[in-house]
XYZ file of C-alpha atoms in Angstrom:
513
model
C 112.929 42.178 -19.731
C 115.973 41.768 -18.091
C 119.049 43.912 -19.472
C 121.181 40.969 -20.492
C 118.333 39.259 -22.288
C 117.455 42.558 -24.084
C 121.109 42.499 -25.574
C 120.580 38.945 -26.578
C 117.474 39.612 -28.244
C 119.033 42.432 -29.843
C 121.986 40.460 -31.373
C 119.313 37.831 -32.902
C 117.134 40.241 -34.487
C 120.233 41.930 -36.022
C 121.208 38.758 -37.620
C 117.388 37.859 -38.598
C 117.175 41.008 -40.630
C 120.584 40.638 -42.127
C 119.269 37.578 -43.831
C 115.799 38.920 -44.731
C 117.959 41.614 -46.361
C 119.936 39.167 -48.084
C 116.699 38.120 -49.546
C 115.690 40.980 -51.141
C 119.034 41.929 -52.377
C 119.087 38.749 -54.421
C 115.718 39.266 -55.816
C 116.352 42.850 -56.812
C 119.042 41.492 -58.755
C 116.965 39.259 -60.295
C 118.341 36.083 -59.054
C 114.402 34.906 -57.969
C 112.940 35.822 -61.649
C 113.535 32.504 -63.449
C 113.698 28.883 -62.408
C 117.668 28.363 -63.670
C 118.914 31.192 -61.224
C 115.993 30.355 -58.303
C 117.305 26.835 -58.572
C 120.573 27.027 -59.281
C 121.849 30.371 -59.590
C 122.698 30.066 -63.150
C 125.702 27.111 -61.917
C 127.877 30.343 -61.060
C 128.486 29.192 -57.151
C 132.115 30.236 -55.872
C 133.688 26.979 -54.744
C 134.132 28.326 -51.028
C 130.239 29.179 -51.220
C 129.780 25.923 -52.493
C 131.457 24.110 -49.672
C 130.321 26.174 -46.735
C 126.939 26.342 -47.882
C 126.671 22.554 -48.548
C 127.703 21.853 -44.986
C 125.817 24.719 -43.469
C 123.040 23.288 -45.008
C 124.206 19.463 -44.125
C 124.403 20.622 -40.594
C 121.078 21.220 -39.275
C 120.142 21.936 -35.708
C 121.676 18.346 -34.793
C 125.185 19.932 -34.902
C 123.961 22.273 -32.368
C 121.162 20.836 -30.501
C 121.056 16.920 -31.760
C 124.845 15.789 -31.034
C 125.781 18.194 -27.764
C 122.483 16.686 -26.060
C 123.284 13.178 -27.094
C 126.848 13.449 -25.894
C 125.218 15.054 -22.967
C 122.925 12.207 -21.660
C 125.096 9.022 -23.219
C 128.565 10.013 -23.501
C 130.829 9.391 -26.717
C 130.417 6.185 -27.838
C 127.047 6.874 -30.366
C 128.176 10.409 -31.503
C 131.638 9.592 -32.193
C 130.781 6.854 -34.636
C 128.151 8.914 -36.109
C 130.860 12.117 -36.347
C 133.149 9.319 -38.382
C 130.613 8.437 -40.334
C 129.456 11.668 -41.446
C 132.884 12.813 -41.915
C 133.862 10.242 -43.746
C 130.706 10.711 -46.334
C 131.202 14.142 -46.511
C 134.701 14.107 -47.816
C 133.792 11.058 -50.489
C 130.986 12.747 -51.401
C 133.116 15.538 -52.418
C 135.542 13.365 -53.941
C 133.370 11.039 -56.041
C 129.988 12.617 -56.321
C 130.607 16.602 -56.794
C 132.404 16.807 -60.044
C 130.549 14.308 -62.261
C 127.366 14.948 -61.223
C 128.225 19.035 -62.058
C 129.384 17.659 -65.608
C 126.581 15.202 -66.095
C 123.919 17.777 -65.094
C 124.977 20.269 -67.342
C 125.292 18.214 -70.052
C 121.722 16.792 -69.516
C 120.413 20.170 -68.806
C 119.376 19.260 -65.481
C 118.476 21.702 -62.747
C 117.007 19.219 -60.450
C 117.877 15.808 -59.043
C 114.870 14.019 -60.343
C 115.093 16.371 -63.271
C 118.810 14.605 -63.918
C 117.571 11.109 -62.972
C 114.583 11.475 -66.184
C 117.138 12.496 -68.367
C 120.037 10.177 -67.351
C 117.488 7.245 -68.254
C 115.523 9.016 -71.313
C 112.365 8.593 -68.987
C 110.003 9.812 -71.449
C 107.037 8.767 -69.496
C 108.501 10.659 -66.547
C 107.466 8.252 -63.851
C 111.189 8.407 -62.581
C 111.117 12.117 -62.118
C 107.369 11.793 -60.474
C 108.660 9.004 -58.017
C 111.804 10.897 -56.858
C 109.974 14.315 -56.400
C 107.531 12.457 -54.252
C 110.193 11.318 -52.061
C 111.473 14.831 -51.859
C 108.236 16.169 -50.760
C 107.747 13.033 -48.146
C 111.100 13.403 -46.439
C 111.660 16.766 -46.379
C 108.494 17.834 -44.208
C 109.698 15.872 -41.118
C 113.390 17.258 -41.986
C 112.251 21.010 -41.887
C 109.979 19.939 -38.514
C 112.990 19.487 -36.997
C 114.515 22.420 -38.020
C 111.175 24.648 -37.005
C 111.250 22.739 -33.679
C 114.233 23.580 -33.081
C 114.028 27.372 -33.404
C 110.744 26.843 -31.251
C 112.668 25.333 -28.463
C 115.377 28.015 -28.458
C 113.199 31.006 -28.109
C 111.011 29.308 -25.304
C 114.294 28.203 -23.179
C 116.115 31.284 -23.693
C 113.003 33.799 -23.089
C 110.161 31.627 -21.664
C 108.404 32.985 -25.208
C 105.374 30.465 -25.873
C 106.845 27.372 -27.981
C 103.767 27.556 -31.042
C 104.197 31.264 -31.574
C 108.131 31.261 -31.544
C 108.262 28.392 -34.237
C 106.104 30.382 -36.518
C 107.663 33.103 -36.505
C 111.258 31.684 -36.897
C 109.396 30.017 -40.017
C 107.997 32.870 -41.220
C 111.717 34.385 -41.742
C 113.085 30.966 -43.427
C 110.204 31.104 -45.502
C 110.795 34.662 -46.390
C 114.372 34.935 -47.599
C 113.945 31.612 -49.528
C 111.079 32.877 -51.766
C 112.468 36.259 -52.642
C 115.819 35.279 -53.701
C 115.696 31.636 -54.450
C 119.222 29.726 -54.648
C 121.847 32.394 -54.405
C 119.891 34.193 -51.248
C 119.834 30.669 -49.602
C 123.675 29.851 -50.508
C 124.777 33.121 -49.705
C 122.886 32.751 -46.266
C 124.366 29.809 -45.802
C 127.731 31.105 -46.012
C 127.403 33.363 -43.464
C 125.551 30.910 -41.481
C 128.627 28.256 -41.422
C 130.428 31.466 -39.705
C 128.706 32.321 -37.454
C 127.795 28.618 -36.422
C 131.893 28.013 -36.385
C 132.330 31.365 -33.914
C 129.333 29.693 -31.550
C 130.794 26.459 -31.052
C 134.273 28.073 -30.041
C 132.897 30.709 -27.526
C 130.851 28.124 -26.027
C 133.835 25.541 -25.681
C 135.848 28.341 -24.169
C 133.140 29.848 -21.883
C 131.947 25.950 -20.744
C 135.306 25.044 -19.549
C 135.646 28.107 -17.340
C 132.005 27.605 -15.822
C 132.712 23.867 -15.521
C 136.103 24.555 -13.172
C 138.478 24.016 -16.030
C 139.588 20.945 -18.349
C 140.565 18.914 -15.351
C 136.857 18.704 -13.852
C 135.352 18.241 -17.165
C 137.583 15.114 -17.757
C 136.947 14.196 -13.961
C 132.974 14.402 -14.362
C 133.010 12.487 -17.651
C 134.910 9.811 -15.877
C 132.726 9.185 -12.849
C 129.952 7.941 -15.064
C 130.499 4.421 -16.507
C 131.190 4.079 -19.649
C 130.995 7.589 -20.769
C 134.626 8.508 -22.487
C 134.125 4.583 -24.079
C 133.537 4.643 -27.339
C 132.357 0.992 -27.326
C 130.245 1.495 -24.257
C 128.490 4.303 -23.961
C 126.421 5.888 -20.441
C 122.793 4.326 -19.568
C 121.505 7.256 -17.712
C 118.593 5.432 -16.932
C 120.175 2.494 -15.297
C 123.609 4.950 -14.373
C 126.070 2.148 -15.871
C 127.756 0.851 -19.108
C 126.546 0.162 -22.172
C 127.233 -1.865 -24.811
C 128.417 -0.371 -28.395
C 129.663 -3.376 -29.872
C 130.630 -4.085 -33.968
C 126.595 -4.287 -35.052
C 125.751 -0.738 -33.288
C 129.222 0.508 -34.577
C 128.709 -0.189 -38.416
C 125.214 0.967 -37.982
C 125.939 4.517 -36.491
C 128.433 4.464 -39.417
C 126.162 4.245 -41.892
C 125.326 7.665 -41.591
C 127.827 8.399 -43.855
C 125.960 6.838 -46.852
C 123.233 9.345 -46.401
C 125.532 11.998 -48.149
C 124.922 10.401 -51.482
C 121.411 11.143 -51.553
C 120.831 13.995 -49.866
C 119.261 16.340 -52.863
C 119.904 19.934 -51.093
C 123.725 19.244 -50.759
C 123.517 17.564 -54.238
C 121.984 20.646 -55.843
C 125.458 22.554 -54.504
C 127.466 20.047 -56.589
C 125.277 20.872 -60.068
C 125.589 24.688 -59.157
C 129.282 25.394 -58.795
C 130.737 27.371 -61.444
C 133.685 25.098 -62.602
C 133.899 21.184 -62.181
C 137.579 21.975 -61.638
C 136.904 23.829 -58.449
C 135.535 21.144 -56.626
C 138.889 19.979 -55.131
C 139.097 23.453 -53.406
C 135.494 23.009 -52.166
C 136.329 19.334 -50.984
C 139.110 20.474 -48.624
C 137.151 23.233 -46.904
C 133.911 21.429 -46.432
C 135.871 18.294 -45.209
C 137.891 19.997 -42.373
C 135.059 22.414 -41.450
C 132.585 19.316 -41.174
C 134.768 17.496 -38.949
C 136.501 20.045 -36.597
C 132.761 21.620 -36.292
C 131.193 18.308 -35.145
C 133.652 17.207 -32.797
C 133.370 20.353 -30.996
C 129.813 19.944 -30.876
C 130.399 16.801 -28.969
C 132.816 18.331 -26.598
C 130.204 20.974 -25.918
C 127.906 18.209 -24.615
C 130.780 16.561 -22.205
C 131.502 19.907 -21.086
C 127.711 20.949 -20.504
C 127.395 17.883 -18.071
C 130.087 19.281 -16.041
C 128.724 22.618 -15.830
C 125.653 21.110 -14.768
C 127.485 18.802 -11.997
C 128.916 22.233 -11.098
C 125.590 23.657 -10.054
C 125.820 26.059 -12.985
C 122.656 25.024 -14.900
C 119.920 22.443 -14.304
C 120.555 18.709 -14.996
C 119.230 17.583 -17.941
C 117.633 14.149 -17.787
C 115.886 13.330 -21.234
C 116.782 13.706 -24.660
C 114.362 16.606 -25.008
C 115.856 18.718 -22.384
C 119.496 17.314 -23.381
C 119.340 19.144 -26.277
C 118.787 22.413 -25.083
C 122.573 22.217 -23.393
C 124.093 24.785 -25.968
C 120.900 26.729 -24.730
C 121.716 26.551 -21.535
C 125.430 27.862 -21.646
C 124.311 30.899 -23.594
C 121.781 31.780 -21.102
C 124.294 31.629 -18.635
C 126.566 33.386 -20.547
C 124.231 35.937 -20.790
C 123.857 36.661 -17.054
C 127.504 37.694 -17.135
C 128.065 41.125 -18.160
C 126.543 43.210 -21.374
C 129.765 42.052 -23.549
C 128.823 38.276 -22.545
C 125.150 38.948 -23.411
C 126.025 40.502 -26.663
C 127.989 37.211 -27.350
C 125.083 35.011 -26.380
C 122.983 36.695 -28.760
C 125.519 35.362 -31.702
C 125.765 31.784 -30.434
C 121.850 31.924 -30.564
C 122.091 33.239 -33.909
C 124.586 30.302 -34.863
C 121.612 27.951 -33.608
C 119.360 29.745 -35.952
C 121.999 29.592 -38.764
C 122.441 26.055 -38.489
C 118.590 25.577 -38.233
C 117.636 27.936 -40.934
C 120.661 26.900 -43.645
C 119.276 23.590 -43.809
C 115.350 24.710 -43.820
C 115.504 27.347 -46.433
C 117.462 24.830 -48.925
C 115.055 21.741 -47.956
C 112.446 24.322 -48.695
C 114.095 25.303 -52.372
C 114.688 21.438 -53.383
C 110.600 20.719 -52.145
C 109.740 23.898 -54.335
C 111.468 22.638 -57.313
C 110.216 19.166 -57.226
C 106.704 20.345 -57.380
C 106.627 22.929 -60.167
C 109.266 21.659 -62.316
C 109.484 17.422 -61.561
C 105.756 17.122 -61.056
C 103.662 19.904 -62.978
C 106.057 20.746 -65.913
C 107.804 17.520 -66.410
C 105.019 14.969 -65.582
C 101.973 16.497 -65.960
C 103.195 18.139 -68.838
C 101.483 21.723 -67.832
C 103.356 24.692 -69.977
C 103.583 27.479 -67.413
C 104.934 31.170 -67.962
C 107.851 32.022 -66.004
C 105.902 34.137 -63.612
C 103.361 31.153 -62.388
C 106.382 28.276 -62.374
C 107.867 31.121 -59.978
C 104.834 31.518 -57.931
C 104.158 27.560 -57.869
C 107.252 27.411 -56.634
C 106.968 29.783 -54.075
C 103.337 28.609 -52.780
C 105.231 25.100 -52.384
C 107.455 26.548 -49.765
C 104.301 27.784 -48.086
C 102.783 24.431 -48.038
C 105.759 22.526 -47.442
C 106.298 25.021 -44.619
C 102.614 24.429 -42.978
C 102.859 20.504 -42.513
C 106.513 20.774 -41.610
C 104.703 23.587 -38.680
C 101.700 20.632 -37.680
C 104.658 18.183 -37.641
C 106.558 19.921 -35.307
C 103.615 21.180 -32.977
C 104.755 18.790 -29.785
C 107.696 20.403 -28.137
C 108.687 17.201 -26.683
C 109.964 15.516 -29.993
C 113.798 14.867 -30.491
C 116.033 16.941 -32.956
C 117.997 14.248 -33.585
C 115.624 11.426 -34.358
C 113.698 13.118 -36.626
C 116.640 14.303 -38.613
C 117.958 10.779 -38.532
C 114.738 9.337 -40.203
C 114.709 11.831 -42.828
C 118.728 11.115 -43.734
C 117.972 7.418 -43.902
C 115.148 7.874 -46.597
C 116.993 10.493 -49.041
C 120.274 8.055 -48.414
C 118.787 4.816 -49.172
C 116.353 6.629 -51.895
C 119.037 8.578 -53.944
C 122.292 7.313 -52.983
C 122.956 4.067 -54.657
C 120.906 5.439 -57.502
C 123.324 8.374 -57.731
C 126.303 6.672 -57.252
C 125.418 4.025 -60.061
C 123.954 6.709 -62.299
C 127.489 8.403 -62.050
C 129.817 5.124 -62.744
C 127.714 2.229 -63.812
C 127.089 2.922 -67.892
C 124.914 -0.806 -67.369
C 122.350 0.885 -65.478
C 119.114 1.414 -67.052
C 115.091 3.148 -66.167
C 114.080 -0.659 -65.077
C 116.874 -0.670 -62.436
C 116.647 3.022 -61.290
C 112.973 2.555 -60.731
C 113.396 -0.948 -58.715
C 116.333 1.231 -56.401
C 114.046 4.127 -55.771
C 111.129 1.832 -54.805
C 112.693 -0.403 -52.590
C 115.182 1.854 -51.089
C 112.279 4.126 -49.984
C 110.135 1.373 -48.313
C 112.721 -0.776 -47.025
C 113.677 2.751 -44.958
C 109.371 2.490 -43.536
C 109.983 -1.737 -43.443
C 112.980 -1.537 -41.314
C 112.218 1.490 -39.127
C 108.504 0.505 -37.886
C 108.652 -3.347 -38.208
C 112.100 -5.038 -38.265
C 113.839 -2.702 -35.964
C 111.609 -2.590 -33.027
C 112.395 -6.204 -32.557
C 115.816 -5.213 -31.337
C 118.931 -7.154 -30.720
C 120.912 -7.831 -34.303
C 117.739 -5.985 -36.003
C 117.877 -2.824 -34.219
C 120.430 -1.262 -36.900
C 119.911 2.017 -38.617
C 117.331 1.961 -41.360
C 119.683 3.275 -43.529
C 121.982 0.522 -43.912
C 119.882 -2.254 -44.764
C 117.535 0.091 -47.045
C 120.661 1.288 -48.819
C 121.784 -2.245 -49.642
C 118.560 -3.516 -50.863
C 117.907 -0.675 -53.273
C 121.679 -1.261 -54.406
C 121.194 -4.720 -54.847
C 117.519 -4.195 -56.745
C 119.286 -1.437 -59.129
C 121.949 -4.456 -59.850
C 119.817 -6.955 -60.271
C 117.128 -5.521 -62.526
C 119.235 -3.968 -64.635
C 121.126 -6.852 -65.463
C 117.758 -8.930 -66.333
C 116.320 -6.253 -68.199
C 116.923 -4.605 -71.593
C 120.937 -3.067 -72.081
C 120.580 0.901 -71.485
C 120.005 2.809 -75.905
C 123.146 3.809 -77.689
C 122.267 7.425 -76.794
C 122.224 7.133 -72.951
C 125.767 4.990 -73.554
C 127.093 7.673 -75.344
C 126.537 10.572 -73.431
C 127.730 8.807 -70.435
C 130.996 8.231 -72.062
C 131.173 11.622 -73.443
C 130.461 12.496 -69.600
C 133.168 10.162 -68.349
C 135.924 11.581 -71.133
C 135.056 15.182 -70.247
C 135.973 14.997 -66.698
């Protein structure tokens, strides 16, 4: 192995050892010994950890692979409106949902998102919690698969290792610290990972500009491609011409922001913050970090194209290869001395951070859905504490195993896989969460109607309507979100009013907040 590659690998190994060590530390502290601490950390999350953990678990591998890859290949149109939508969604989610969900979930004693819905609507038969848990299991599988795929791509592109072996090893590390330490281990590693991701983004931008020949060269190369820097056009690589990114496309892409209201792994952070009054601090930190990090990620894609034009790295002609742009830049960096090789290793750790911080949160949420919401709540199986923890950990292994199978194809696109799972959660849970917190007239039949219709419409629009193209080519999250919202409103108004006790709790939470 070349010396520079060895330094890169050493930096990555150190990082992986630290993350597993965190899991061991929290398991010894007892944070993985009972379900309350395993899933929510005893509702003791510091506001800074809340903010950065939420954003690190949100900014999955699409931050360092998907967004730069799309910008490299197609210019700024789609990625710009995606960033705007996601930044707005981050801010609004912290502004409207975080504090009230923390208060409401604590008042009801809910430890998971399905548990919150069930207790909010006094679902004695637990049908709502079962359906919500199934939605989590269904959509977290492809979401987690996209993360594992990113790990395999990283080591395959950088070291030439077998893609499948690399993916399995990376998955094993993520599973390791998740099952050991639970929520506090995941949240603490997420904080560390957000810092590593930030460092990686800044370093790549500076190095990339130097390799491209300066800022002027980056701008000129981007301008040479028709529509590349136009947010209303974009670039069509297949025809070497400007595209068209009109009103429908913009609205469709902005709809990414709606997904935040329904992301279980982010909502769990809100439920776990130690003091509802500290949400304001978390909101400011999270909003600034999200906007800056995504903007820099897009910039990396644009810079990376110029580095290719300058002949320093190969031209990347399709979505699968363009998503390796940050890996290509890091590999180039590693060939420029020991110090830069170590720095390149930190950047590679940043990619792992982006992937791991999302995958661990998803596995934890899926585990809680199986052990708490399906076995305990719905089926009424009373498990001892140790047995419940065993079920949770087995679920982590099972979900990870299925995700590995789905990620077996190295040619799949991280960005596209994440977009579908994001739509699924946003449409299934987003409208229901908002109305659960802010409309006291919502009832159980309405909640069920919204959950079922939103989930179903994601599949219908994705596979039956959107392929028709033209005006129907809208991101499935938007129509599915609207259908779910309408279903909740219509069915709730057409059926019996919520019980007096349900309304009383709603008013108590409203006044407490």
